[in-house]
Amino acid sequence: MDTTGGGTPVSEGALPSPRFPIEDALRSAGLWALVTLGLCFPIVAFETLQDFSNRLTIQARPLLVLFAVAAVFAGRFGWLALRHHGLPQLLPSTRFELTPERKKQLPRIGLAALLIFPFFALLLTGQGGAVKWIDNFGVQILIYVMLAWGLNIVVGLAGLLDLGYVAFYAVGAYAYALIATYVIPATVPGLGPWAFWICLPIAGILAAFWGILLGFPVLRLRGDYLAIVTLAFGEIIRLVLINWVEVTNGNAGIRTPYITFFGLPFSSRTGETTFGDVFSLPGSPAVHRSMFLYYTILALALLVAVATQRLRRLPIGRAWEAMREDEIACRSLGINTVNTKLTAFAIGAMFGGLAGAFFGARQGFVNPRSFEFMESATILAIVVLGGMGSLVGVAIAAIAVIGGIELLRELSFLKQIFGPEFDPGQYRMLIFGLAMVLMMIWRPRGLVGARQPTMPLDGNAKAISSSHVKEGHG
Amino acid sequence: MRWVRDPLLVVEGLTMRFGGLTAVRDLSFSVGRGDITALIGPNGAGKTTVFNCITGFYKPTSGLMALSTGGPVRLDEVAALASTGHRYKCVDDQIGADGVFLLERMPDFEIARRARVARTFQNIRLFSGMTVLENLIVAQHTPLMRASGWTIKGLFGAPQYREAEAAAMKRARYWLEHIELTHRADDAAGSLPYGDQRRLEIARAMCTDPVLLCLDEPAAGLNPRESLELNTLLRTIRDHHATSILLIEHDMSVVMEISDHVVVLEYGLRISDGTPESVRNDPKVIAAYLGVDDDEVAQVEAEVGL
Ligand SMILES: Nc1ncnc2c1ncn2[C@@H]1O[C@H](COP(=O)(O)OP(=O)(O)O)[C@@H](O)[C@H]1O
Ligand SMILES: [Mg+2]
C-alpha cells in the first residue's frame, strides 16, 4: 500500500552537499546540449527556400543551431547551479494550499468576480475595447469552462477517458443551426425570435442521445481502447458534417440567425426597434449584445456547476465516482455499471450540446472547422490541468489556457522585436505544450488534485489527498 | 444439518473450465440458512472460482445454482423455474423481495441486488479515494437510487430522498460502530491500515442487506489482534443479522471454531463435506492438508478419485 504519496519533501532530513559538483553539472549540461544538437539536425539546421524559378533549395543554418545548443547548455548549467543554491524554496513548490476557510470562499469570490467582470471591462476599456474583453475573453473562456465542466463529469467523475467530446459540441451547434435557420422559418416562423431558447433544450437532448449512442459500443472498452474509439467518434461526426452537404452545407457551413434578446434584435439595419431602444440604454449595440451573450453563457455554465454539485451528492454521482475507483466492486454492490456509464456519457454530452447551441447562436455561423480534434484535446487538457473532478480547478485552468491563447494574439509589441511577420499566435501550441509539461511536473494531478468528499459524518470532512484517488479510464 | 433441512443456496454439478483447465469439476453442495459455511482447500483448489460463479462474475460452464430467500430451496420449484427460461421468480417482481433465483442465469449486479448475495474480494477492493462513510453509502445505492426517483426527484431535494439518505446514514453509522471506525469515517478508505480495510469491506457488503455474505479469505494477512476483531465481527453478523456466511479460509483454527459446516475442495473436486468434526477426521482432508508419504500417494489418490 502506498500511503506516503508524492508530496513529502525529501530534503528535510538530508544534508545538502557542501560543494557544487561542477563536473557533474557540466557533464549533464553537455549531454543536454548533445541531445539538442541531435534534435536540431533535421528540423532547425536546414531551411527550405524557393528560388526564382520556384525550385526548392536547402540552406543550412549553423548559427541558429549553435545558438540553440548554447542556450540549452547554459540553461541546464544555470538551472543546476541555481537548484544547488536553493532555488526550489523560492519557487511556489507543491505547498500551494489555502486555509479551509479561504477555500470555502473561493467559489463565492470567483462568482462575484465573474458577475461584475463585464462592467469592470467597460469601465476600464470603454465602449470600444470592452467588446473584445467581454466577447473574445469572457464569453470564449466561459464556453470552455462549460465544456470542461461537462467533460469533467465523464472523465473526472466517472473516469471514462473521452477524446471525442467535441462531437457533442458539434451536435449542439448544428442542432441550433439547422433548427433555427431552416426548421423554424419553414414551419412556425412566428417562433423565430425564440429560436435560441427553443433550440437549447433540443440541442441538449440530441447531444445526450448521441452520448448514449456513443456509450453503447464503448461500454466494454477500457483505457486506451476507450480513448481511441471516442476519438474516432469525434472524427466521424466531423466528417459527416463535412460530407453530408445537402443538410450541413459541408465545409461552407451554415449562417445562423443572430441571437436576439427574446425577439428584440441588438442592432438593426432595417430600423426595427432594438434592445437598446426599448430599455433606452446607453452604449453601442455591440456592447449590449456581448453583455447578453456573457450573462447567458455564465448562466449556462453555472447550471452545469450546480447540476454537477448536486449530482455528486446523489446516488448516481457517487456511483460514477465509485465506478472510477473500482468497477468490479460496484457490480458486487448491485450497481448496474452499464446504466451508470451511459448516464455519465449522456449527461456530459448534454452539457456539451448546450454549449454547442450557444456557440452556434453566438458565432452566427457554424462550420466543421470549429469541431476538430484540437478542440477535444484542449477541453481534455483543461480538465486534466484543473485536477480531475474539481470545478474550481477546472475553471482556473480554462481561464489560464483559453485566456492565455487569446492573450497571445494581443502581444503585438513582439512584432516590433521579431519583425512584422512574427505572429505570436502561431506559437500558442508550443507554449501550450510547454506549459502542460511543466504543470504535470509541478502538479501531476492538476491544480486541485484533492477530492472533496460528498458526505461528511459530522460537520466538515477534509479533502482527500490525490494519492488515494484513482483516475479510472475505463 | 441445517444445510439439508433448510438450504439457502443449492449448488448442483457446478463446472467451470478455463480453456483446457477445469478449475471446478461437478461440484455440489448446499449452504444452510443462518449457518457459517466454510469452503476450504489448498491454494488453486478453485475456491475463488466457486465464489466468482455464485456472485455472477464468471458464467459457469455448466451447473445449477439456486438461491431461495423466504423459505428453503425446493427442488421441484427450481426445476419448474428452470424450465421456463426465467432467471428468477420473486414477489411482485420487486427488487429485494423474497423469491427463487437461478444465479447461473443472472448478471453479477442483479445477483447482488435481487438475490441479495454480497461478497468481499481476496484482494481488497475498496473505493480507496472515497471516505469510509462514502464507501458504506455507495453500498446502499439500490434503495437510495429508488428513493431519489432515479435522480430526478433527488435533484430537487425531495423529502422522500432526504429520509432515505438519513436512513442510509443510520445504517452506515451502525456498521461504523461495529467495525470501530467511527472516528475515521471521513478519512479516505485507502488510508486505513490493512486490517481496518478488511473489516470495512465486510461492513460495506453488509450495508447491501444481504441474505448471503461471501467472504474470500477475510483473515489473510491479518495479525492476531486483527484476526480476533474479525472473528468478533463475524459472530455479530451471525448472531444479530439474518445473513448466512459463506467463507473461504485457510486458518483451520478459525474454521473449526466459527463454522457450522465445512466443504473441502481439492483440484476443483469436493473431497469432503460435513460438520467441522467429521471433516477434521476425514482421511482425505488430512491427506490433502498434511501431505502424505510418497508410497501412500497412489492409495490416497485412488480414494480421492483422481
Ligand atoms: N480467470 C481465470 N482464467 C484462467 N484460469 C483461472 C481463472 N481464474 C482462476 N483460474 C485457475 O483456476 C484454478 C483455481 O483458482 P482459484 O479459484 O483462484 O483457487 P483458490 O481460490 O482456491 O486458491 C487455478 O489453477 C487458477 O489458475
Ligand atoms: Mg482464492
mmCIF file of C-alpha atoms and ligand atoms in Angstrom, chain B residues 18 21-24 41-50 52 58 122 216-217 248 250 265, ligand 1:
data_model
loop_
_atom_site.group_PDB
_atom_site.id
_atom_site.type_symbol
_atom_site.label_atom_id
_atom_site.label_comp_id
_atom_site.label_asym_id
_atom_site.label_seq_id
_atom_site.Cartn_x
_atom_site.Cartn_y
_atom_site.Cartn_z
ATOM 1 C CA PHE B 18 -10.819 -22.083 -18.432
ATOM 2 C CA LEU B 21 -8.061 -26.235 -17.276
ATOM 3 C CA THR B 22 -11.025 -27.387 -15.235
ATOM 4 C CA ALA B 23 -10.925 -25.205 -12.141
ATOM 5 C CA VAL B 24 -14.143 -26.602 -10.632
ATOM 6 C CA GLY B 41 -8.888 -26.317 0.325
ATOM 7 C CA PRO B 42 -5.283 -25.848 -0.747
ATOM 8 C CA ASN B 43 -4.223 -22.952 -2.971
ATOM 9 C CA GLY B 44 -5.531 -23.249 -6.504
ATOM 10 C CA ALA B 45 -8.289 -25.645 -5.461
ATOM 11 C CA GLY B 46 -10.897 -23.466 -7.141
ATOM 12 C CA LYS B 47 -12.466 -21.769 -4.123
ATOM 13 C CA THR B 48 -12.348 -18.237 -5.522
ATOM 14 C CA THR B 49 -13.672 -19.583 -8.800
ATOM 15 C CA VAL B 50 -16.700 -21.002 -6.957
ATOM 16 C CA ASN B 52 -16.995 -15.884 -8.764
ATOM 17 C CA TYR B 58 -17.950 -15.935 -14.056
ATOM 18 C CA GLN B 122 -9.346 -11.831 -1.956
ATOM 19 C CA ASP B 216 -12.867 -14.602 0.338
ATOM 20 C CA GLU B 217 -10.025 -15.202 2.793
ATOM 21 C CA ILE B 248 -13.081 -19.142 2.320
ATOM 22 C CA HIS B 250 -7.002 -21.102 5.338
ATOM 23 C CA LEU B 265 -12.163 -28.702 -2.252
HETATM 24 N N1 LIG C 1 -9.958 -16.148 -14.973
HETATM 25 C C1 LIG C 1 -9.215 -17.264 -14.988
HETATM 26 N N2 LIG C 1 -8.655 -17.677 -16.153
HETATM 27 C C2 LIG C 1 -7.911 -18.813 -16.186
HETATM 28 N N3 LIG C 1 -7.675 -19.587 -15.121
HETATM 29 C C3 LIG C 1 -8.201 -19.227 -13.946
HETATM 30 C C4 LIG C 1 -9.001 -18.044 -13.809
HETATM 31 N N4 LIG C 1 -9.393 -17.940 -12.518
HETATM 32 C C5 LIG C 1 -8.868 -18.983 -11.878
HETATM 33 N N5 LIG C 1 -8.147 -19.769 -12.724
HETATM 34 C C6 LIG C 1 -7.452 -21.017 -12.392
HETATM 35 O O1 LIG C 1 -8.344 -21.836 -11.682
HETATM 36 C C7 LIG C 1 -7.671 -22.509 -10.650
HETATM 37 C C8 LIG C 1 -8.358 -22.230 -9.327
HETATM 38 O O2 LIG C 1 -8.103 -20.907 -8.955
HETATM 39 P P1 LIG C 1 -8.772 -20.209 -7.699
HETATM 40 O O3 LIG C 1 -10.222 -20.436 -7.765
HETATM 41 O O4 LIG C 1 -8.310 -18.817 -7.652
HETATM 42 O O5 LIG C 1 -8.132 -21.030 -6.487
HETATM 43 P P2 LIG C 1 -8.205 -20.748 -4.928
HETATM 44 O O6 LIG C 1 -9.020 -19.528 -4.692
HETATM 45 O O7 LIG C 1 -8.811 -21.969 -4.356
HETATM 46 O O8 LIG C 1 -6.789 -20.581 -4.475
HETATM 47 C C9 LIG C 1 -6.230 -22.042 -10.667
HETATM 48 O O9 LIG C 1 -5.461 -23.021 -11.342
HETATM 49 C C10 LIG C 1 -6.293 -20.772 -11.449
HETATM 50 O O10 LIG C 1 -5.100 -20.570 -12.148
#
